[in-house]
PDB file of C-alpha atoms in Angstrom:
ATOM      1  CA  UNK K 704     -77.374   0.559 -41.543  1.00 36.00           C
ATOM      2  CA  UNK K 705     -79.647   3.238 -42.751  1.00 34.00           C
ATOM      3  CA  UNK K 706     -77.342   6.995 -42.717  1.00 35.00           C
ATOM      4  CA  UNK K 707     -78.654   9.247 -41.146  1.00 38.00           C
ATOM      5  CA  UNK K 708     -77.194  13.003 -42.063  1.00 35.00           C
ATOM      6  CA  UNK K 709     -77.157  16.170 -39.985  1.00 37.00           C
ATOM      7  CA  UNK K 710     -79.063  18.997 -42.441  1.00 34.00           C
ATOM      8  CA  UNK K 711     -78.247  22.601 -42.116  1.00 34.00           C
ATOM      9  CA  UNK K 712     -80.958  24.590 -39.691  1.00 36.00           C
ATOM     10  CA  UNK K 713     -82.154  21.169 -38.822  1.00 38.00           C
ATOM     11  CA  UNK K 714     -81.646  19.114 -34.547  1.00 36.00           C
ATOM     12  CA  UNK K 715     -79.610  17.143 -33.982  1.00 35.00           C
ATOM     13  CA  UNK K 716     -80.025  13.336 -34.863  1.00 36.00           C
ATOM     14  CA  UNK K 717     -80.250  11.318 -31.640  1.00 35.00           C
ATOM     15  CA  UNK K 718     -79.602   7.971 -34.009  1.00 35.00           C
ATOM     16  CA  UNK K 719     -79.738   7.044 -37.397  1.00 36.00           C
ATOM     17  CA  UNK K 720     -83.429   7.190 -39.502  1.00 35.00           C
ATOM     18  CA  UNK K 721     -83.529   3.027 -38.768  1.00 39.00           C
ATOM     19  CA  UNK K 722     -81.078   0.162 -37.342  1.00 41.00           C
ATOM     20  CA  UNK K 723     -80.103  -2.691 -39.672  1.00 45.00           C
ATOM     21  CA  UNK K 724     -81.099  -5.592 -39.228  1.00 53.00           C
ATOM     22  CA  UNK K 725     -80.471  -7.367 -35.836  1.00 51.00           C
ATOM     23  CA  UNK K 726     -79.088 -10.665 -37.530  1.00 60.00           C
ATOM     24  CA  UNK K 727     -76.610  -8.663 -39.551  1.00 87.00           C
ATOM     25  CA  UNK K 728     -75.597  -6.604 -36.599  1.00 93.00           C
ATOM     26  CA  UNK K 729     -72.983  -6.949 -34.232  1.00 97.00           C
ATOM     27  CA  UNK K 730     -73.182  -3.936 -32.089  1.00 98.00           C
ATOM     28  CA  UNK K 731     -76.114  -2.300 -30.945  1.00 97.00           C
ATOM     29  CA  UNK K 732     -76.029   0.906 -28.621  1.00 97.00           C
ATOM     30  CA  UNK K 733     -79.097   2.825 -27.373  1.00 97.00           C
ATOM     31  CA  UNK K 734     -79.776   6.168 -25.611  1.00 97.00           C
ATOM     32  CA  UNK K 735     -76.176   5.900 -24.090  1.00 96.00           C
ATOM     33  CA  UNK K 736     -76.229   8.887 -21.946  1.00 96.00           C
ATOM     34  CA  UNK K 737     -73.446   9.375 -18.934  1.00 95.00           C
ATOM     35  CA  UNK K 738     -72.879  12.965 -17.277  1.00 91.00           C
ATOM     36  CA  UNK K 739     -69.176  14.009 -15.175  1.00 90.00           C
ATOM     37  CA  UNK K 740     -69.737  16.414 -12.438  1.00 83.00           C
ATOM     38  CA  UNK K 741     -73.211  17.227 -14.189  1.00 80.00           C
ATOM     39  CA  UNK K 742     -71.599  17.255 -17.884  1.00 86.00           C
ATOM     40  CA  UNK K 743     -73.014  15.013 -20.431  1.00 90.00           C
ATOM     41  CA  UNK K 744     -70.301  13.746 -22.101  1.00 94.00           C
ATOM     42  CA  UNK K 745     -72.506  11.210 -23.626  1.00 96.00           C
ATOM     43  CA  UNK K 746     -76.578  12.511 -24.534  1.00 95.00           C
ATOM     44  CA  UNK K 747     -78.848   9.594 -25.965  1.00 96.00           C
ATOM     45  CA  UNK K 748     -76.701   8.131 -27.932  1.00 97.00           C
ATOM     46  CA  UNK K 749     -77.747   5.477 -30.322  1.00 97.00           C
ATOM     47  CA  UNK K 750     -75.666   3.696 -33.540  1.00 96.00           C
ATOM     48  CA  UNK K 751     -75.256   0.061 -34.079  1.00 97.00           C
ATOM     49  CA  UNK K 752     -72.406  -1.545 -36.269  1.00 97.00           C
ATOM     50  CA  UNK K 753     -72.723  -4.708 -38.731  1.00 97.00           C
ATOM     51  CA  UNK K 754     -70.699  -7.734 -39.051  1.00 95.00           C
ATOM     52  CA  UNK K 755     -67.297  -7.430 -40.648  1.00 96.00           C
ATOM     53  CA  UNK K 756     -67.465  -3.578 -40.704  1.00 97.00           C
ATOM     54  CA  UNK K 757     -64.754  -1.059 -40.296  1.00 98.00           C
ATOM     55  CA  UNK K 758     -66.288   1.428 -38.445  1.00 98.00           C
ATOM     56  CA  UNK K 759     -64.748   4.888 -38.233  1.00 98.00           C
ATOM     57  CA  UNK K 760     -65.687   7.645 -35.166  1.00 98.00           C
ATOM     58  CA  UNK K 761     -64.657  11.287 -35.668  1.00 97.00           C
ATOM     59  CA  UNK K 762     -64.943  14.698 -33.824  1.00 95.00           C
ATOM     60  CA  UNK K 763     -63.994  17.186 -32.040  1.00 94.00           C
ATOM     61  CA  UNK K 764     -62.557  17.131 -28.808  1.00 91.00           C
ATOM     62  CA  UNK K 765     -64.875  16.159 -25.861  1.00 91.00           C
ATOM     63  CA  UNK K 766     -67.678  14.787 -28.621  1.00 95.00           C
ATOM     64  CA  UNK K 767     -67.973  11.803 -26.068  1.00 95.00           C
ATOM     65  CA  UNK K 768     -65.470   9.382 -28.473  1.00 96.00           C
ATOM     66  CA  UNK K 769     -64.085   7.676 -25.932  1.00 95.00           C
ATOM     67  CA  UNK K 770     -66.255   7.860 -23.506  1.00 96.00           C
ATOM     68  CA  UNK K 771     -68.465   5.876 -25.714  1.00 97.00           C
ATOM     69  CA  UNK K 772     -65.724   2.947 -26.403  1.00 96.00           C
ATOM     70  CA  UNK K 773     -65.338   2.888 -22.090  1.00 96.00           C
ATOM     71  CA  UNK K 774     -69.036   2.370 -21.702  1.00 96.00           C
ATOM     72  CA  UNK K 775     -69.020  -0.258 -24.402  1.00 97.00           C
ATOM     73  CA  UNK K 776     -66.119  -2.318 -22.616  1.00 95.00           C
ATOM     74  CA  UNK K 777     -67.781  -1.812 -19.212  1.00 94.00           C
ATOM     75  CA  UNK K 778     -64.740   1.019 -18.227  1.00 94.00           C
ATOM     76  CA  UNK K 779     -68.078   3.375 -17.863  1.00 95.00           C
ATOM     77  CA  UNK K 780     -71.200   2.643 -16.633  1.00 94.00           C
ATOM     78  CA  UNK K 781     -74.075   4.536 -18.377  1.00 94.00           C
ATOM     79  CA  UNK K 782     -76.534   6.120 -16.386  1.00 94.00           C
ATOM     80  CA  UNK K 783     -79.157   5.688 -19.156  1.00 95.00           C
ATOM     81  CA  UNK K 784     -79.281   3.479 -22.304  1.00 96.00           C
ATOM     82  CA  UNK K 785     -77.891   0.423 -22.909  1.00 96.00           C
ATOM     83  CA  UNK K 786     -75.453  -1.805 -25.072  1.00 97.00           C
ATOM     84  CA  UNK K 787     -76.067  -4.879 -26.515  1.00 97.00           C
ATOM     85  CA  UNK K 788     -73.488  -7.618 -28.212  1.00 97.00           C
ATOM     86  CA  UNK K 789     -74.648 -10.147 -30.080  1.00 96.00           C
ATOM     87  CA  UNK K 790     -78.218  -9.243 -28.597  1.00 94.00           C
ATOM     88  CA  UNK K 791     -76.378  -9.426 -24.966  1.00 95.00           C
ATOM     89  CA  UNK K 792     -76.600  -6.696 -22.622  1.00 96.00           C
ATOM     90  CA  UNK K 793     -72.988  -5.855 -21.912  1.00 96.00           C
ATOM     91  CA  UNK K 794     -74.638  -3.446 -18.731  1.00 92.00           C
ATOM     92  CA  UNK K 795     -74.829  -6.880 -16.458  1.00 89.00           C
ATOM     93  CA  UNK K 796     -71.118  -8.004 -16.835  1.00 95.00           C
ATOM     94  CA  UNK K 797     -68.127  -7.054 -15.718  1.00 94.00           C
ATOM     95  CA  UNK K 798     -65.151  -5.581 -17.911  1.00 94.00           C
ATOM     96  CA  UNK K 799     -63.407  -8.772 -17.973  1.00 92.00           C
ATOM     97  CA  UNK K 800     -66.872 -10.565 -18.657  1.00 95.00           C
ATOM     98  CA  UNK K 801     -67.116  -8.381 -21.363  1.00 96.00           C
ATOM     99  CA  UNK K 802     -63.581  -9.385 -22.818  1.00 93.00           C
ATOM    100  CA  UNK K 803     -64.578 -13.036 -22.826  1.00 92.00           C
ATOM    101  CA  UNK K 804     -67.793 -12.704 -24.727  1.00 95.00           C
ATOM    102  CA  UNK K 805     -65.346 -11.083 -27.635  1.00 96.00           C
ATOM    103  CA  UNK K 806     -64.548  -7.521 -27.383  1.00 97.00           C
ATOM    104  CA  UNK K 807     -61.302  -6.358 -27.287  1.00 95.00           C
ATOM    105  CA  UNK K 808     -60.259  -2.704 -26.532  1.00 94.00           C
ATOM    106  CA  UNK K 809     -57.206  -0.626 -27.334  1.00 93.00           C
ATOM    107  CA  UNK K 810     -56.550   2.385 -25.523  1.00 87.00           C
ATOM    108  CA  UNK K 811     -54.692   5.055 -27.119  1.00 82.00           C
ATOM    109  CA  UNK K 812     -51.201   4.868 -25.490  1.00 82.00           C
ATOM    110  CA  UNK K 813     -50.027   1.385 -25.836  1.00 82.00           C
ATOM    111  CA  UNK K 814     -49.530  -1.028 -22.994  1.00 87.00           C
ATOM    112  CA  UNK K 815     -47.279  -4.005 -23.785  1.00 93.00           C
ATOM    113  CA  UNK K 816     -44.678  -5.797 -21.548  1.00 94.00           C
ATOM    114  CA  UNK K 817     -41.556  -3.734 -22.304  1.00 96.00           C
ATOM    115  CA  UNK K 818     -38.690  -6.040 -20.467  1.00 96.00           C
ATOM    116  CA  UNK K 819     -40.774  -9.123 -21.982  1.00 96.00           C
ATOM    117  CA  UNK K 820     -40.187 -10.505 -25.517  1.00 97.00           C
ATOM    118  CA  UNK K 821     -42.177  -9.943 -28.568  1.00 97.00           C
ATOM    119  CA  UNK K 822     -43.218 -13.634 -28.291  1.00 96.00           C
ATOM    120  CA  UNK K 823     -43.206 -13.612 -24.955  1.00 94.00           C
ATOM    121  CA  UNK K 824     -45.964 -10.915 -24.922  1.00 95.00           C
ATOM    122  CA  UNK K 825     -48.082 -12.891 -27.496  1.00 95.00           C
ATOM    123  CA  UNK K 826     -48.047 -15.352 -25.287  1.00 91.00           C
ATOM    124  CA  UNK K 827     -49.257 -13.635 -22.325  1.00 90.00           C
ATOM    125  CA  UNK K 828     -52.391 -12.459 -24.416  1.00 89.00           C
ATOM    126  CA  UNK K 829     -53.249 -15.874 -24.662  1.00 86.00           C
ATOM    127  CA  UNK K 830     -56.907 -16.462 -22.816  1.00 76.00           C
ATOM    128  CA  UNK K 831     -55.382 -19.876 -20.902  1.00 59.00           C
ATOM    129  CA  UNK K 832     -52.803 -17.394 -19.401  1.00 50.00           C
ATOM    130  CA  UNK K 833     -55.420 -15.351 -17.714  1.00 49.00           C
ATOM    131  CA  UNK K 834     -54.317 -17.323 -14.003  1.00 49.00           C
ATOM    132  CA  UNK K 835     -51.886 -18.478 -11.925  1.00 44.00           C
ATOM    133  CA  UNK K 836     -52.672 -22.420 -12.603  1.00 45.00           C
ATOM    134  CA  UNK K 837     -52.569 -21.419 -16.211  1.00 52.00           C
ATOM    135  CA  UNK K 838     -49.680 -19.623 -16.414  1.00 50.00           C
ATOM    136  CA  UNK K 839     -48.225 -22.513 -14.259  1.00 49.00           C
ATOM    137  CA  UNK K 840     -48.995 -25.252 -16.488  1.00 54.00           C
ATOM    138  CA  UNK K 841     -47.884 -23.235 -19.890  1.00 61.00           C
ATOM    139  CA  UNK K 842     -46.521 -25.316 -22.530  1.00 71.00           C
ATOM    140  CA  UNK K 843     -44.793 -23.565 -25.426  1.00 76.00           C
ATOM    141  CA  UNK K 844     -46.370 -25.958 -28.199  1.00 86.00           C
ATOM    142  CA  UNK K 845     -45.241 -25.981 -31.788  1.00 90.00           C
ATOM    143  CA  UNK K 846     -48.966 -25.135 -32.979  1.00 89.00           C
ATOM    144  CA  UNK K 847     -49.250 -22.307 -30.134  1.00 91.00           C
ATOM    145  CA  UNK K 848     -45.340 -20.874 -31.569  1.00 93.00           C
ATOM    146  CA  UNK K 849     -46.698 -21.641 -35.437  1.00 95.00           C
ATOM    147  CA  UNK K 850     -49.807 -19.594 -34.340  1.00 94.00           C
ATOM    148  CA  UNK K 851     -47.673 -16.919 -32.764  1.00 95.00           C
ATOM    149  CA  UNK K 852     -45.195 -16.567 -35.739  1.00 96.00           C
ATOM    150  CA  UNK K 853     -48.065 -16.303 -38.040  1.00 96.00           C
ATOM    151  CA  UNK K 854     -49.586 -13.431 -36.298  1.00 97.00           C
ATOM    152  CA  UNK K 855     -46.313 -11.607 -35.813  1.00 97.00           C
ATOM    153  CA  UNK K 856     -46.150 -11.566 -39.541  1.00 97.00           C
ATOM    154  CA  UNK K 857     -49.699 -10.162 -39.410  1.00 96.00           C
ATOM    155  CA  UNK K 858     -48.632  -7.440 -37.204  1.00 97.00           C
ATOM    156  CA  UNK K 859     -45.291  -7.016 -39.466  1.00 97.00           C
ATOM    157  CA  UNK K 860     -43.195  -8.032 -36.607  1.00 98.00           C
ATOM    158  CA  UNK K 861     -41.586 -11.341 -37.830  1.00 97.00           C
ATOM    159  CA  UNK K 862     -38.055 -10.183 -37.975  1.00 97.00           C
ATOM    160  CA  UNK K 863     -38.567  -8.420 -34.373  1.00 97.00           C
ATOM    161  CA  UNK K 864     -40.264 -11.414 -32.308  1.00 96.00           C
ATOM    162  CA  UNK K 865     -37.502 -12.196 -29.845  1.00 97.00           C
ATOM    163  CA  UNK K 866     -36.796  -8.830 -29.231  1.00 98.00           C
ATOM    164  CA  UNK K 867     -37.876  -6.695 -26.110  1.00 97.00           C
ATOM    165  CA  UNK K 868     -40.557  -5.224 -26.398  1.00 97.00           C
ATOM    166  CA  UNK K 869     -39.138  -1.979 -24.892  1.00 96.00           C
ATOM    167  CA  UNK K 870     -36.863  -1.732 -28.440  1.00 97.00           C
ATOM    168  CA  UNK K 871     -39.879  -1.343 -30.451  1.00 96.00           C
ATOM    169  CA  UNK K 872     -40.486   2.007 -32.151  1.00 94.00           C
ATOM    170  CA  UNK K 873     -43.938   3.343 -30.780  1.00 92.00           C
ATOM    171  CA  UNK K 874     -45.585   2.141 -34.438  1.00 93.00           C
ATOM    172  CA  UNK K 875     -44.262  -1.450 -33.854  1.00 95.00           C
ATOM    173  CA  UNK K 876     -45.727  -0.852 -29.994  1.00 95.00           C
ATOM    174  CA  UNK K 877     -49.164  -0.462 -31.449  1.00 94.00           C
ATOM    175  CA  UNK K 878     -49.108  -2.868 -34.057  1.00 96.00           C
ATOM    176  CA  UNK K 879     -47.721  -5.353 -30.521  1.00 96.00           C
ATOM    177  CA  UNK K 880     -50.662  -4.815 -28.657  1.00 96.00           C
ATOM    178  CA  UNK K 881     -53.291  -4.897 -31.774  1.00 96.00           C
ATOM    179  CA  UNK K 882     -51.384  -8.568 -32.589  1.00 96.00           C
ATOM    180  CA  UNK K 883     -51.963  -9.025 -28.788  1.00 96.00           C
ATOM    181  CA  UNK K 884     -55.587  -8.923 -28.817  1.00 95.00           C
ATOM    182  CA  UNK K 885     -56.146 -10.190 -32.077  1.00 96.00           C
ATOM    183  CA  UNK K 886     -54.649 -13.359 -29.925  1.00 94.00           C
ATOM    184  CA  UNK K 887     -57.763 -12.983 -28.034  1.00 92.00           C
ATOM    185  CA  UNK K 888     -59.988 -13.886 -31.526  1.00 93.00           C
ATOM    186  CA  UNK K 889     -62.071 -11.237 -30.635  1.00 95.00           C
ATOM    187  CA  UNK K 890     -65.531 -10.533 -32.986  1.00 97.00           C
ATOM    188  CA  UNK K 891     -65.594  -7.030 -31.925  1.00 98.00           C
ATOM    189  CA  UNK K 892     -62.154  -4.845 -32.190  1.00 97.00           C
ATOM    190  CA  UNK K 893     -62.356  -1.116 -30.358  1.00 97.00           C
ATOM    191  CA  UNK K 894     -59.309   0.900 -31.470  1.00 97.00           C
ATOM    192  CA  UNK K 895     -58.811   4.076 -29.701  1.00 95.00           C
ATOM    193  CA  UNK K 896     -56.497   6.611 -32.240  1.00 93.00           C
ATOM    194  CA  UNK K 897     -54.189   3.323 -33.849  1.00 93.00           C
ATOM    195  CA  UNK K 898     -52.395   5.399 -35.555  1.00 93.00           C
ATOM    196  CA  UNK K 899     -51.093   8.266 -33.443  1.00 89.00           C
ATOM    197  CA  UNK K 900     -47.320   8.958 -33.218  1.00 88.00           C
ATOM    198  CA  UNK K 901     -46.642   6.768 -36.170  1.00 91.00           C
ATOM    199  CA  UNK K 902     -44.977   7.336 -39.583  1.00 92.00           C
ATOM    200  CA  UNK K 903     -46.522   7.857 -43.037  1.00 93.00           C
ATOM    201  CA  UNK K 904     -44.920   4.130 -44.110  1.00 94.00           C
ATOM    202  CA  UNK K 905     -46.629   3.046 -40.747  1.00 95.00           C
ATOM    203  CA  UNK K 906     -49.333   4.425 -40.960  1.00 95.00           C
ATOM    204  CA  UNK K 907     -50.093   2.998 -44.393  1.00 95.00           C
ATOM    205  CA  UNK K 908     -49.428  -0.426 -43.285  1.00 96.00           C
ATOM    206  CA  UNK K 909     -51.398   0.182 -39.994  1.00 96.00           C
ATOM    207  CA  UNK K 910     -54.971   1.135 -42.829  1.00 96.00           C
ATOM    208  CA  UNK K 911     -53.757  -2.264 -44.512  1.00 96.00           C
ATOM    209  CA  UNK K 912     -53.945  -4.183 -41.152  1.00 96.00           C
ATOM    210  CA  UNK K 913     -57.330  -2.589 -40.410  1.00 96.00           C
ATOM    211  CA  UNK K 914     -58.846  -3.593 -43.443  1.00 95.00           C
ATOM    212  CA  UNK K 915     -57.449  -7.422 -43.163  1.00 95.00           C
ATOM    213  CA  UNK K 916     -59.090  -7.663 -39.952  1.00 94.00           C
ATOM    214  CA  UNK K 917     -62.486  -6.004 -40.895  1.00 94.00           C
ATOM    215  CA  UNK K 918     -62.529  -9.035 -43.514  1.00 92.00           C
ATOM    216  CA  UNK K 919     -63.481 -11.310 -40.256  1.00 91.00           C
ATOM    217  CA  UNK K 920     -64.294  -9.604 -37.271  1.00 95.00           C
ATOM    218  CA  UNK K 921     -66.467  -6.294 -36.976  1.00 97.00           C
ATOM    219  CA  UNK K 922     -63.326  -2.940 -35.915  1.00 98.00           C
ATOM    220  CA  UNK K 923     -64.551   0.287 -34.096  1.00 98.00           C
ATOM    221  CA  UNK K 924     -61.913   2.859 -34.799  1.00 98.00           C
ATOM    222  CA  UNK K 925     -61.372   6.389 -32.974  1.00 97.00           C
ATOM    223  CA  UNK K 926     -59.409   8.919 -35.469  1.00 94.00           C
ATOM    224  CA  UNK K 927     -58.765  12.371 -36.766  1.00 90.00           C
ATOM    225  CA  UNK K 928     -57.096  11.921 -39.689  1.00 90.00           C
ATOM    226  CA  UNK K 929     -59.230  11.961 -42.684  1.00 91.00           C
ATOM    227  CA  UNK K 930     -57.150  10.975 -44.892  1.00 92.00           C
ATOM    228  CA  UNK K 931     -56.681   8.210 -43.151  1.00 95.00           C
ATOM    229  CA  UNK K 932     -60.359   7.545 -42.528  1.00 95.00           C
ATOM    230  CA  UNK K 933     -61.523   7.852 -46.123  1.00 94.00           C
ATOM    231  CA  UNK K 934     -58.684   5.078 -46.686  1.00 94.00           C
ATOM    232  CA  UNK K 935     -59.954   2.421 -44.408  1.00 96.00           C
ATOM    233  CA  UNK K 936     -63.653   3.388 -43.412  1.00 97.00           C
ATOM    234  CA  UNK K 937     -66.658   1.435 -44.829  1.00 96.00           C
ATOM    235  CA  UNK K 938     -68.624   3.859 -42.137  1.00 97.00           C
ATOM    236  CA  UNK K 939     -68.176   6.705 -40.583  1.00 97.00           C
ATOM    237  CA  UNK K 940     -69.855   8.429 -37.445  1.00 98.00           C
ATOM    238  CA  UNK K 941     -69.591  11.873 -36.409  1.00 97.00           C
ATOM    239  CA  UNK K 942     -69.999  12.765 -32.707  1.00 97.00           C
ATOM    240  CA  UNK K 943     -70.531  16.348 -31.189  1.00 96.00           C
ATOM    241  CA  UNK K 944     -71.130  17.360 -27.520  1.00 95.00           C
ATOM    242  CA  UNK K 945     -72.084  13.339 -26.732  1.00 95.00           C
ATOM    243  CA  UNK K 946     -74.594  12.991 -29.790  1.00 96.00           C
ATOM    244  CA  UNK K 947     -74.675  11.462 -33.133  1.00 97.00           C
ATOM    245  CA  UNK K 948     -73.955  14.458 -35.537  1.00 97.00           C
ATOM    246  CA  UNK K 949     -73.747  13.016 -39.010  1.00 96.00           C
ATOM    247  CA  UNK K 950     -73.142   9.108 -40.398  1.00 97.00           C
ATOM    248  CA  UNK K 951     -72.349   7.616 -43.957  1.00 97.00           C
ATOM    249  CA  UNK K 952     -69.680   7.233 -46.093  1.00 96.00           C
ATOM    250  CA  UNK K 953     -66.495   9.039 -45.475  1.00 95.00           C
ATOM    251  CA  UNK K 954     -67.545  11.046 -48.827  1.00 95.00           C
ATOM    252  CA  UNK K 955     -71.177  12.049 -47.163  1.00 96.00           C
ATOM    253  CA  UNK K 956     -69.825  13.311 -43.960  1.00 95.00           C
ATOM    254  CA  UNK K 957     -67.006  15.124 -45.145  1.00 93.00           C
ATOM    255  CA  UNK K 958     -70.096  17.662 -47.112  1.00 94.00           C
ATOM    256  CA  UNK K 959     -72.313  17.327 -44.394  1.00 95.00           C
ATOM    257  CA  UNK K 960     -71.968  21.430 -43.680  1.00 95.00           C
ATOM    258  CA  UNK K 961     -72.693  20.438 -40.076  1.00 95.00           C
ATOM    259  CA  UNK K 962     -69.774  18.497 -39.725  1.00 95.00           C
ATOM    260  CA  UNK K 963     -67.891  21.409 -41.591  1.00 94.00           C
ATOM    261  CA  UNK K 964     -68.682  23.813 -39.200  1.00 94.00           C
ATOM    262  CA  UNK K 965     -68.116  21.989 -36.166  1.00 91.00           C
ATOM    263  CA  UNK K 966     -64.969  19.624 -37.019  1.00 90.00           C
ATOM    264  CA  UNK K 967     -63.931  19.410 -40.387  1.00 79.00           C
ATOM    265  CA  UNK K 968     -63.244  23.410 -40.697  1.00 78.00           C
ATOM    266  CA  UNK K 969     -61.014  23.612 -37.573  1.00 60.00           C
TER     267      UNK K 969
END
């Protein structure tokens, strides 16, 4: 993806100097634009992502961050613009159209089945569980359980997989649901602040997680903390008042002086 970078006394960037190209790209957005009560929260809005990229989105408060993950998962509907998946306009389907075709999204507070097991919440995630005659006709296979027990060790929750889930520390909640959709074998991963509430040690192993995932499927991540971004970003967007402020490398945007005066420096 070509950067595009936010110069001092120059506009605003509506989207980056080119796109990449469309076979290498997974996620294409543009001229996303949505207003609340006559407040754009998004304002032509255009970024795409690539294949097996960790992408990183930063900013201030009310710079349209999430706002931009709900239109891409169909929570939103745009009132102009459009997103596309795999060359697909997501704008004709429905949310849970939108999970099937491979996006997965995880909101910031996690939302796991707290009386339910560890595996039994793995299992639940499971696409042939979306139903009552699925969930009916569920057979606990020794492939499905092998499959289970080797993402629970992805997830670094081995030793806790027949506990309730309401035991878990809020860490071991996120890294639950992220295991959950991961279930899913999504191509496109939307986190939504992974890493909030969790330890240092946690945190660390959360970056290392990110970056074994980004080695097969393409991760959208919502964060503040730099130094966690400049750990596990290949990319990084910037987003102010619903538009694209500044993108490149971690390194680029942090001495982009727009991005110092608007986010960085607070």
């Amino acid at each position: 993806m070509s950067i595009a970078l936010a110069m001092p006394g120059g506009s605003l960037p509506q989207a980056a100097a080119g796109f990449a190209d469309a076979n290498e790209q997974i996620l294409r957005v543009e001229g996303l634009t949505v207003s609340f009560d006559g407040f754009k929260a998004v304002d032509g809005l255009s970024l795409s992502v690539e294949r097996n990229e960790l992408r990183v989105i930063i900013g201030p408060n009310g710079a349209g961050k999430t706002t931009l993950l709900d239109m891409i998962c169909g929570k939103t509907r745009p009132s102009a613009g459009r997103v596309l998946f795999n060359g697909q306009d997501l704008g004709r389907l429905n949310e849970y159209e939108i999970v099937r075709t491979g996006v997965g999204r995880k909101f910031q507070t996690p939302s796991v089945y707290e009386d339910l097991t560890v595996l039994e919440n793995f299992e639940l995630s499971l696409p042939r569980m979306h139903g009552l005659l699925q969930s009916l006709g569920f057979r606990r296979t020794p492939a499905l359980r092998a499959r289970i027990d080797a993402m629970a060790g992805q997830v670094f929750l081995s030793e806790r997989i027949g506990d309730r889930a309401g035991q878990l520390s809020h860490g071991q909640k996120q890294w639950l649901e992220i295991g959950m959709l991961l279930m899913q074998e999504p191509e496109l991963l939307l986190l939504d602040e992974p890493v909030a509430g969790m330890s240092a040690r946690e945190r660390e192993q959360t970056g290392d997680l990110l970056r074994r995932i980004s080695a097969g499927k393409s991760v959208v991540v919502i964060e503040h903390d730099m130094d966690f971004v400049k750990r596990i970003a290949h990319r990084v967007t910037v987003l102010h008042q619903g538009r694209l402020l500044s993108e490149g490398t971690a390194a680029e945007v942090q001495a982009d002086p727009r991005v110092i005066a608007v986010y960085l420096g607070h």
